[in-house]
Coordinates of N, CA and C and ligand atoms in Angstrom, one line a residue:
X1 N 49.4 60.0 -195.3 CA 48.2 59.7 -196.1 C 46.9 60.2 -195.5
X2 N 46.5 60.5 -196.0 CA 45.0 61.4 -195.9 C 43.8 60.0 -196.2
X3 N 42.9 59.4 -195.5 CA 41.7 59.0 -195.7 C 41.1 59.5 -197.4
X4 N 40.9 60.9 -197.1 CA 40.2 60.7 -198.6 C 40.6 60.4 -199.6
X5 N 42.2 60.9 -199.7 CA 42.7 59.9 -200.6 C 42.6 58.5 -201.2
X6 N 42.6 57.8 -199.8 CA 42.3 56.4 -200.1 C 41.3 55.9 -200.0
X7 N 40.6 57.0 -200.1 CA 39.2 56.4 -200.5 C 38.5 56.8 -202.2
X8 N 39.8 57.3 -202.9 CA 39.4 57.8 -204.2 C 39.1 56.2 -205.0
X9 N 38.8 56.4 -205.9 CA 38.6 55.1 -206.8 C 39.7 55.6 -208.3
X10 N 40.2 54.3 -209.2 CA 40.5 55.0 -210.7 C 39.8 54.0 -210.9
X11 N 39.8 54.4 -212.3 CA 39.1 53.5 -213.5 C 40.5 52.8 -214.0
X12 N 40.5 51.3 -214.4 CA 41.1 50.7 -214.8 C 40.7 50.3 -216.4
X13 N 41.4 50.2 -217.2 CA 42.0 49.9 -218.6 C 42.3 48.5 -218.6
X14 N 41.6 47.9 -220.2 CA 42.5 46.3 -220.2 C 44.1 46.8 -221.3
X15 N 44.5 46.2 -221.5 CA 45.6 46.1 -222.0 C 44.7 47.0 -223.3
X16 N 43.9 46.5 -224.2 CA 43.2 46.8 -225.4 C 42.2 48.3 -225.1
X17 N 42.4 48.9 -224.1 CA 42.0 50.3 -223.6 C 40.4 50.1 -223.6
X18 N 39.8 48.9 -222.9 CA 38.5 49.0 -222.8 C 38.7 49.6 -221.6
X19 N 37.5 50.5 -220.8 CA 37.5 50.6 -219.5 C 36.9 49.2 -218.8
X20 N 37.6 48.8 -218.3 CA 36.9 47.7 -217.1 C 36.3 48.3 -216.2
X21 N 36.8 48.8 -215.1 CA 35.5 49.0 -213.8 C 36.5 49.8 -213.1
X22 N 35.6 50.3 -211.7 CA 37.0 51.3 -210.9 C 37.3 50.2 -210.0
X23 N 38.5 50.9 -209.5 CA 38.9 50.0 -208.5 C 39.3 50.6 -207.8
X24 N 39.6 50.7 -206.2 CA 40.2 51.0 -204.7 C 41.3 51.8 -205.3
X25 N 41.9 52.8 -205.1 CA 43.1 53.6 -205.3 C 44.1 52.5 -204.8
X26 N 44.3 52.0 -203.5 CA 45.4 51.2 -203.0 C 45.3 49.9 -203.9
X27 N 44.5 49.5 -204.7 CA 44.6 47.9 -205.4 C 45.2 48.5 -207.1
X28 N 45.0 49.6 -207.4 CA 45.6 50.5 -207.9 C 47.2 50.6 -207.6
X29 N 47.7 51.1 -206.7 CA 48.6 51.0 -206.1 C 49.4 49.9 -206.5
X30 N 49.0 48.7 -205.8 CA 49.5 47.7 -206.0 C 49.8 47.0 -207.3
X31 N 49.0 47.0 -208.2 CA 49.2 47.2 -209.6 C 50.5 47.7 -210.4
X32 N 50.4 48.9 -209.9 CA 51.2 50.1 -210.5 C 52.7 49.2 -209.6
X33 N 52.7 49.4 -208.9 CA 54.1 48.9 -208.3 C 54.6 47.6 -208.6
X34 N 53.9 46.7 -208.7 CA 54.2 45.1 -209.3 C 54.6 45.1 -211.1
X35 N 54.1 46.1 -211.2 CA 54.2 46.6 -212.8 C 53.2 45.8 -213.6
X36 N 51.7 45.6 -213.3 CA 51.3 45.3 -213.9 C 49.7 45.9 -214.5
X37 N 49.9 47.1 -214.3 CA 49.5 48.0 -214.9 C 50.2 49.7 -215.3
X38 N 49.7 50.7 -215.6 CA 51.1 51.5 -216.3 C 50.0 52.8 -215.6
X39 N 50.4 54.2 -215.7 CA 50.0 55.3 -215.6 C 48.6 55.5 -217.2
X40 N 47.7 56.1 -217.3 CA 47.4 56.1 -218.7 C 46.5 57.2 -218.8
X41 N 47.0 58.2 -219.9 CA 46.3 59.7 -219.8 C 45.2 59.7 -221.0
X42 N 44.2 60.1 -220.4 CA 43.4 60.7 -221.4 C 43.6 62.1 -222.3
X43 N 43.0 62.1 -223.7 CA 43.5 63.3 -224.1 C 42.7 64.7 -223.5
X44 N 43.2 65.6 -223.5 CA 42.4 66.8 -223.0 C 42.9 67.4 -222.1
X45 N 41.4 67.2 -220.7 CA 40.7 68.0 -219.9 C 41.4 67.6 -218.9
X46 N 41.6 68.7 -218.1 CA 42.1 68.5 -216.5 C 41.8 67.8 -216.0
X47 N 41.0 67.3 -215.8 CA 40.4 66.3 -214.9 C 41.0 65.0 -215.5
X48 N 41.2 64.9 -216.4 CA 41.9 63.4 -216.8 C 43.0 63.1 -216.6
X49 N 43.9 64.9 -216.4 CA 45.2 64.6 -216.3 C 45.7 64.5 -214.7
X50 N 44.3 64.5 -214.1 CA 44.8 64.9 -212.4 C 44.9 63.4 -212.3
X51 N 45.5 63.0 -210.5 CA 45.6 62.2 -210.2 C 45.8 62.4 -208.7
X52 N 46.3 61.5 -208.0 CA 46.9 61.7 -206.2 C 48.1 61.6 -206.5
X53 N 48.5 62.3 -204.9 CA 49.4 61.8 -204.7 C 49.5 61.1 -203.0
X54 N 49.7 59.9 -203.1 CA 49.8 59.5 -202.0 C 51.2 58.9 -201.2
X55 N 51.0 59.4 -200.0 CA 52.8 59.4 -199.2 C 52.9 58.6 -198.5
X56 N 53.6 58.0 -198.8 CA 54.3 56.7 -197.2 C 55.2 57.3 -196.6
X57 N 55.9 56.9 -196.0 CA 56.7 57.3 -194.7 C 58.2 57.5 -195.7
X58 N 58.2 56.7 -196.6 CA 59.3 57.3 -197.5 C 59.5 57.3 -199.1
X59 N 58.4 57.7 -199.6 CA 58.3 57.5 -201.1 C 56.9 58.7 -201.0
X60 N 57.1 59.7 -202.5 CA 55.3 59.9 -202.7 C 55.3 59.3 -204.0
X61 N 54.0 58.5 -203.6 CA 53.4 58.1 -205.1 C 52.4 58.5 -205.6
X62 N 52.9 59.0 -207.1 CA 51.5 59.6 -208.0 C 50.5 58.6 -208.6
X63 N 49.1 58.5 -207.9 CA 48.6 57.5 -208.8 C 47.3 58.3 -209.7
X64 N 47.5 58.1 -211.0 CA 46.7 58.7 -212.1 C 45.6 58.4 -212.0
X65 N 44.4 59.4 -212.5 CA 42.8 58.4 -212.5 C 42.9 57.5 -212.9
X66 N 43.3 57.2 -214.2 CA 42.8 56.3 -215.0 C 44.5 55.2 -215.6
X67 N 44.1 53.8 -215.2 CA 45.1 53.0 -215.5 C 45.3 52.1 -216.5
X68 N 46.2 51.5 -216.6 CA 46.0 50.4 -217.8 C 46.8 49.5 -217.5
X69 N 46.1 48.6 -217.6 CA 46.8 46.8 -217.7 C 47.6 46.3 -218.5
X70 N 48.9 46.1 -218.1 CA 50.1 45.7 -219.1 C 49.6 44.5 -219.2
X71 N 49.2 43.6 -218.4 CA 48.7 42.1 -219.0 C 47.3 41.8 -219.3
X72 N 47.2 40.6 -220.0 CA 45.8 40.9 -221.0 C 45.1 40.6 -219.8
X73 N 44.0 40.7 -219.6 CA 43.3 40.9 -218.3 C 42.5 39.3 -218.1
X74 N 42.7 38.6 -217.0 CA 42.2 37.3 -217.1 C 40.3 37.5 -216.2
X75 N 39.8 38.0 -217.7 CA 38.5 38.3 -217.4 C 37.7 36.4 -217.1
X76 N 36.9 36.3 -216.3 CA 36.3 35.2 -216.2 C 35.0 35.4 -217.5
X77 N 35.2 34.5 -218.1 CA 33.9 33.7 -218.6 C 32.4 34.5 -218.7
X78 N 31.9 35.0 -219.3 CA 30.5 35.3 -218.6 C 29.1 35.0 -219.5
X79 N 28.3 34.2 -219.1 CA 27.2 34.0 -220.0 C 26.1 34.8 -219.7
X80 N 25.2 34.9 -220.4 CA 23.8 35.7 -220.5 C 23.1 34.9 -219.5
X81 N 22.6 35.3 -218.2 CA 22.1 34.3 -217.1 C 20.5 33.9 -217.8
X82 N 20.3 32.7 -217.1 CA 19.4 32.0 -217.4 C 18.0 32.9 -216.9
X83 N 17.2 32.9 -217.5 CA 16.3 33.8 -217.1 C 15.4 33.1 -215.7
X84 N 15.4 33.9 -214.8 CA 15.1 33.8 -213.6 C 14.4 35.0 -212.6
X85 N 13.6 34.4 -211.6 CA 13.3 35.9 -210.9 C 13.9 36.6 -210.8
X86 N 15.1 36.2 -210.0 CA 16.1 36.8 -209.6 C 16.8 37.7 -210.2
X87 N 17.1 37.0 -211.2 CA 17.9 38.0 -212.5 C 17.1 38.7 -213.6
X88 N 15.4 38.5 -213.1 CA 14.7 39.7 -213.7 C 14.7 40.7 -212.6
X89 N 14.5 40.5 -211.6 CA 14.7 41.6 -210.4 C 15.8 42.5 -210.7
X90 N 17.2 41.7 -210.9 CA 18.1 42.7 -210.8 C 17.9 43.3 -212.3
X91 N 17.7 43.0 -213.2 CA 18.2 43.9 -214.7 C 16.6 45.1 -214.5
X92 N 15.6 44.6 -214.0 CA 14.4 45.8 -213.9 C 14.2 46.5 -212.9
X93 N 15.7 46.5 -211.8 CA 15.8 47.7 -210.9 C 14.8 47.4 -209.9
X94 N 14.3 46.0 -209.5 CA 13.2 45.7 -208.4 C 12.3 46.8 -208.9
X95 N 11.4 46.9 -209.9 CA 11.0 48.3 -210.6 C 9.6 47.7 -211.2
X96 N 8.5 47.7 -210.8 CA 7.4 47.5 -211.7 C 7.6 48.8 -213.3
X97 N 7.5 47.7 -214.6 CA 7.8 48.1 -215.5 C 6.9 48.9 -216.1
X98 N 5.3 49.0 -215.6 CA 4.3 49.5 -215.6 C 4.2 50.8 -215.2
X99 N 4.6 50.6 -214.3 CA 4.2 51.8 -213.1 C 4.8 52.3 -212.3
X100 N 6.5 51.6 -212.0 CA 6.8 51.7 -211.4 C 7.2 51.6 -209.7
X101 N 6.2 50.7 -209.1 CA 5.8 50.7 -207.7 C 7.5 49.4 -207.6
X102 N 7.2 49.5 -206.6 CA 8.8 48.8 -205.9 C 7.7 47.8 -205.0
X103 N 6.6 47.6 -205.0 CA 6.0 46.6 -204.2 C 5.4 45.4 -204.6
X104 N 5.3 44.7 -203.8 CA 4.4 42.9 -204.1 C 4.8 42.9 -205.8
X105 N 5.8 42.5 -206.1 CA 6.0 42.3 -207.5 C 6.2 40.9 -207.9
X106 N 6.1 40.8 -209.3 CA 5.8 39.6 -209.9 C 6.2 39.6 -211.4
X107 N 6.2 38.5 -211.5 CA 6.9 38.6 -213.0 C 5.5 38.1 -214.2
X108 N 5.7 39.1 -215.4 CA 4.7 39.1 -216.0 C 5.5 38.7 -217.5
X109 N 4.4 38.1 -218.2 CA 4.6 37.7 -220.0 C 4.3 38.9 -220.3
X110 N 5.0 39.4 -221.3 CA 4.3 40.8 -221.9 C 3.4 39.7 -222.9
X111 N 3.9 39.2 -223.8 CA 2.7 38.2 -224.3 C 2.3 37.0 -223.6
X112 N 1.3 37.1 -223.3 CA 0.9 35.8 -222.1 C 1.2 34.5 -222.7
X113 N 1.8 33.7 -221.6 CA 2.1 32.1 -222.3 C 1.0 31.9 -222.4
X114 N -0.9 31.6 -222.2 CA -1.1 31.3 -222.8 C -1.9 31.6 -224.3
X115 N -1.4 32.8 -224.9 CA -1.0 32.9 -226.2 C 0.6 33.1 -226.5
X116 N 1.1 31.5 -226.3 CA 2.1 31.5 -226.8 C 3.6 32.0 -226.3
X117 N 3.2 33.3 -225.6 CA 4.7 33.7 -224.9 C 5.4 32.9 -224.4
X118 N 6.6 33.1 -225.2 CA 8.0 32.2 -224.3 C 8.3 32.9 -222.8
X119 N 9.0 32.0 -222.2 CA 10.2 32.9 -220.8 C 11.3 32.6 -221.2
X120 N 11.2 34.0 -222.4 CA 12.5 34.5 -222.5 C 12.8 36.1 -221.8
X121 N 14.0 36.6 -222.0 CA 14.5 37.6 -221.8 C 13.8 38.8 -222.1
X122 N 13.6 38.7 -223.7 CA 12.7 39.7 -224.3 C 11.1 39.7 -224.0
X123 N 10.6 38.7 -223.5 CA 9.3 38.8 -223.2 C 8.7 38.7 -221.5
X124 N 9.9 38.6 -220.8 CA 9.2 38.6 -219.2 C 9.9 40.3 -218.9
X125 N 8.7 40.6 -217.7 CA 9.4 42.2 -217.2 C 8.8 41.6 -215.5
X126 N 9.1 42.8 -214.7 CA 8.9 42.4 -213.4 C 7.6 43.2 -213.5
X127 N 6.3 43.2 -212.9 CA 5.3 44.0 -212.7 C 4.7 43.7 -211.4
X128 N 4.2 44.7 -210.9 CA 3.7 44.9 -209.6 C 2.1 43.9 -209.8
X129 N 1.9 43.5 -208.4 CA 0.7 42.3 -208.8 C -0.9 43.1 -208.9
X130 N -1.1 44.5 -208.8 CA -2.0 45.5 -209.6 C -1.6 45.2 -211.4
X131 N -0.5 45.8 -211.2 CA -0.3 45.9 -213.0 C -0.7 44.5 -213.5
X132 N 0.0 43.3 -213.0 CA -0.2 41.9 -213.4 C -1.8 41.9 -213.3
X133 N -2.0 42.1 -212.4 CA -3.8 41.2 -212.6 C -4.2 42.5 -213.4
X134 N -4.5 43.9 -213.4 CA -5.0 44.5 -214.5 C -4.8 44.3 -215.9
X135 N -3.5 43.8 -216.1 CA -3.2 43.3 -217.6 C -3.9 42.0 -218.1
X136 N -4.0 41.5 -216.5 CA -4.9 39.7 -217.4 C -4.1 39.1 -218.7
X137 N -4.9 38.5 -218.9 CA -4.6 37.7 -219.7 C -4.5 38.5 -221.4
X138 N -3.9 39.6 -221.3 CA -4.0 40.1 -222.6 C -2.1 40.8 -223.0
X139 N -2.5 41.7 -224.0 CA -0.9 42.1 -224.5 C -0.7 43.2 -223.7
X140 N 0.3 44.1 -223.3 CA -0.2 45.3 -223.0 C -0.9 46.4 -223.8
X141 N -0.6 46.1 -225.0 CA -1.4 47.1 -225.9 C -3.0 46.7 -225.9
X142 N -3.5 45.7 -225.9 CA -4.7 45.5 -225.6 C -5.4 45.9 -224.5
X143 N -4.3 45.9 -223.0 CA -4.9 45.9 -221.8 C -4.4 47.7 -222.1
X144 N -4.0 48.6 -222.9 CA -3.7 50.1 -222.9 C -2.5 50.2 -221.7
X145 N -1.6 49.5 -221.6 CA -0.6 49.8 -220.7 C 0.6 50.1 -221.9
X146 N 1.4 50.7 -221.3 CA 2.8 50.9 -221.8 C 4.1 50.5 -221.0
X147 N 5.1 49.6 -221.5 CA 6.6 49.5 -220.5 C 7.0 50.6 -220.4
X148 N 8.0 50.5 -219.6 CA 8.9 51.9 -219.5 C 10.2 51.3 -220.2
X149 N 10.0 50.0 -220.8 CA 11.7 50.1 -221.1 C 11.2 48.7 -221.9
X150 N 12.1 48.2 -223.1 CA 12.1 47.7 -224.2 C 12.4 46.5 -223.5
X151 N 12.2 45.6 -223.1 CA 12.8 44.5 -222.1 C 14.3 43.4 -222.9
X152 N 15.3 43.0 -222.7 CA 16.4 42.3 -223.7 C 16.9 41.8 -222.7
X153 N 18.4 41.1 -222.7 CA 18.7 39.9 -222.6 C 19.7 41.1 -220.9
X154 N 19.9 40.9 -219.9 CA 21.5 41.8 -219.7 C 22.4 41.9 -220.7
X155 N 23.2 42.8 -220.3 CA 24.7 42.8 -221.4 C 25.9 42.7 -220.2
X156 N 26.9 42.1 -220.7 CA 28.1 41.7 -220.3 C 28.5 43.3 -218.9
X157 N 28.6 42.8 -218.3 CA 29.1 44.2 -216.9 C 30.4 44.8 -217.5
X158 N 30.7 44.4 -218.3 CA 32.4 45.2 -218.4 C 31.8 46.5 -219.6
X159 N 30.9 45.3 -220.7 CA 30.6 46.4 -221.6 C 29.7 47.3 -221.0
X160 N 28.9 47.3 -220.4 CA 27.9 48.3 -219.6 C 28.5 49.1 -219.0
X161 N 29.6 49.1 -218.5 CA 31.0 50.0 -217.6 C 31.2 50.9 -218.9
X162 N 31.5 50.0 -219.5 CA 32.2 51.0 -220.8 C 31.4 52.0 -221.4
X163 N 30.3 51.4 -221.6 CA 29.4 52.4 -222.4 C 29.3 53.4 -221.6
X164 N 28.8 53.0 -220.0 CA 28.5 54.4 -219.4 C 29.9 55.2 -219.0
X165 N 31.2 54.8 -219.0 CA 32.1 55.5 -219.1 C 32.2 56.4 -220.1
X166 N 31.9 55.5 -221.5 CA 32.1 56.2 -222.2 C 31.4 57.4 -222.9
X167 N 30.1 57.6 -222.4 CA 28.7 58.2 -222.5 C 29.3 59.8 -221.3
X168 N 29.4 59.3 -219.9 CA 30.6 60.3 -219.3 C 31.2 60.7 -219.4
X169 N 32.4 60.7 -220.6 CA 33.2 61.4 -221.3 C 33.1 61.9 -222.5
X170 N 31.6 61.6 -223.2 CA 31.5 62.2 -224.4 C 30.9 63.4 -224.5
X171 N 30.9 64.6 -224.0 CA 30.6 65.6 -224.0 C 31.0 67.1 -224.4
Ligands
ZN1 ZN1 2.7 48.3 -211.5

């Protein structure tokens, strides 16, 4: 066995051919040999149909990029998190939405609570504490600023996997 080998990743399949996420080639492995996932080819391009092969001391095993889960996949639970610093930090890339700066940041109303803005999802962004105090107490369109990004709720990590998997292979 070759290190780079096992350091490849596949992409894993639910039973219903969503892509889930990648996983370790060897947890992979393990899968494939318990039988609880299967080999699974994409149509086409070489690159779909390649795979490893990896050797133990008495067997070589082929493991495909891409796998699939013979059992329905015991996904946990997942809710839309409550809106919080923390979980504006991560969905806005620690990213003033303004400007961009990665510093002294803060979380801003795009419509100011006090006209009325909720803290919700769609109305808080993270902004650097320049952009916040230059915005004041106004909209951004009034203060002439622009987001860089339409602010919304997160979306589920498995469908986010998928889309950009699937955005990766549509070409
Ligand atoms: Zn800024």
């Amino acid at each position: 066995m070759t290190t780079s080998v096992l350091d490849q990743s596949v992409v894993v399949f639910s039973k219903n051919y969503l892509p889930l996420s990648r996983i370790n080639i060897k947890r992979a492995i393990s899968l494939l040999v318990i039988g609880k996932a299967e080999p699974m080819l994409l149509e086409d391009t070489a690159e779909d149909t390649a795979g490893w092969q990896v050797r133990s001391p008495n067997a070589i095993f082929y493991v495909p990029n891409h796998i699939r889960l013979t059992v329905a996949s015991t996904e946990r639970l997942w809710k839309i998190p409550a809106v919080s610093r923390r979980e504006i930090l991560r969905r806005d890339h620690h990213t003033c939405q303004y400007c961009g700066s990665t510093k002294r940041l803060t979380i801003d109303h795009i419509l100011p609570r006090s006209k009325g803005g909720k803290h919700t999802w769609d109305n808080v962004v993270i902004a650097c504490e320049r952009c916040n105090q230059h915005k004041g107490d106004r909209t951004p369109h009034e203060a002439g600023m622009t987001l860089r990004t339409k602010p919304k709720a997160p979306i589920h990590p498995t469908i986010a996997f998928a889309e950009q998997f699937w955005q990766a292979h549509t070409d």
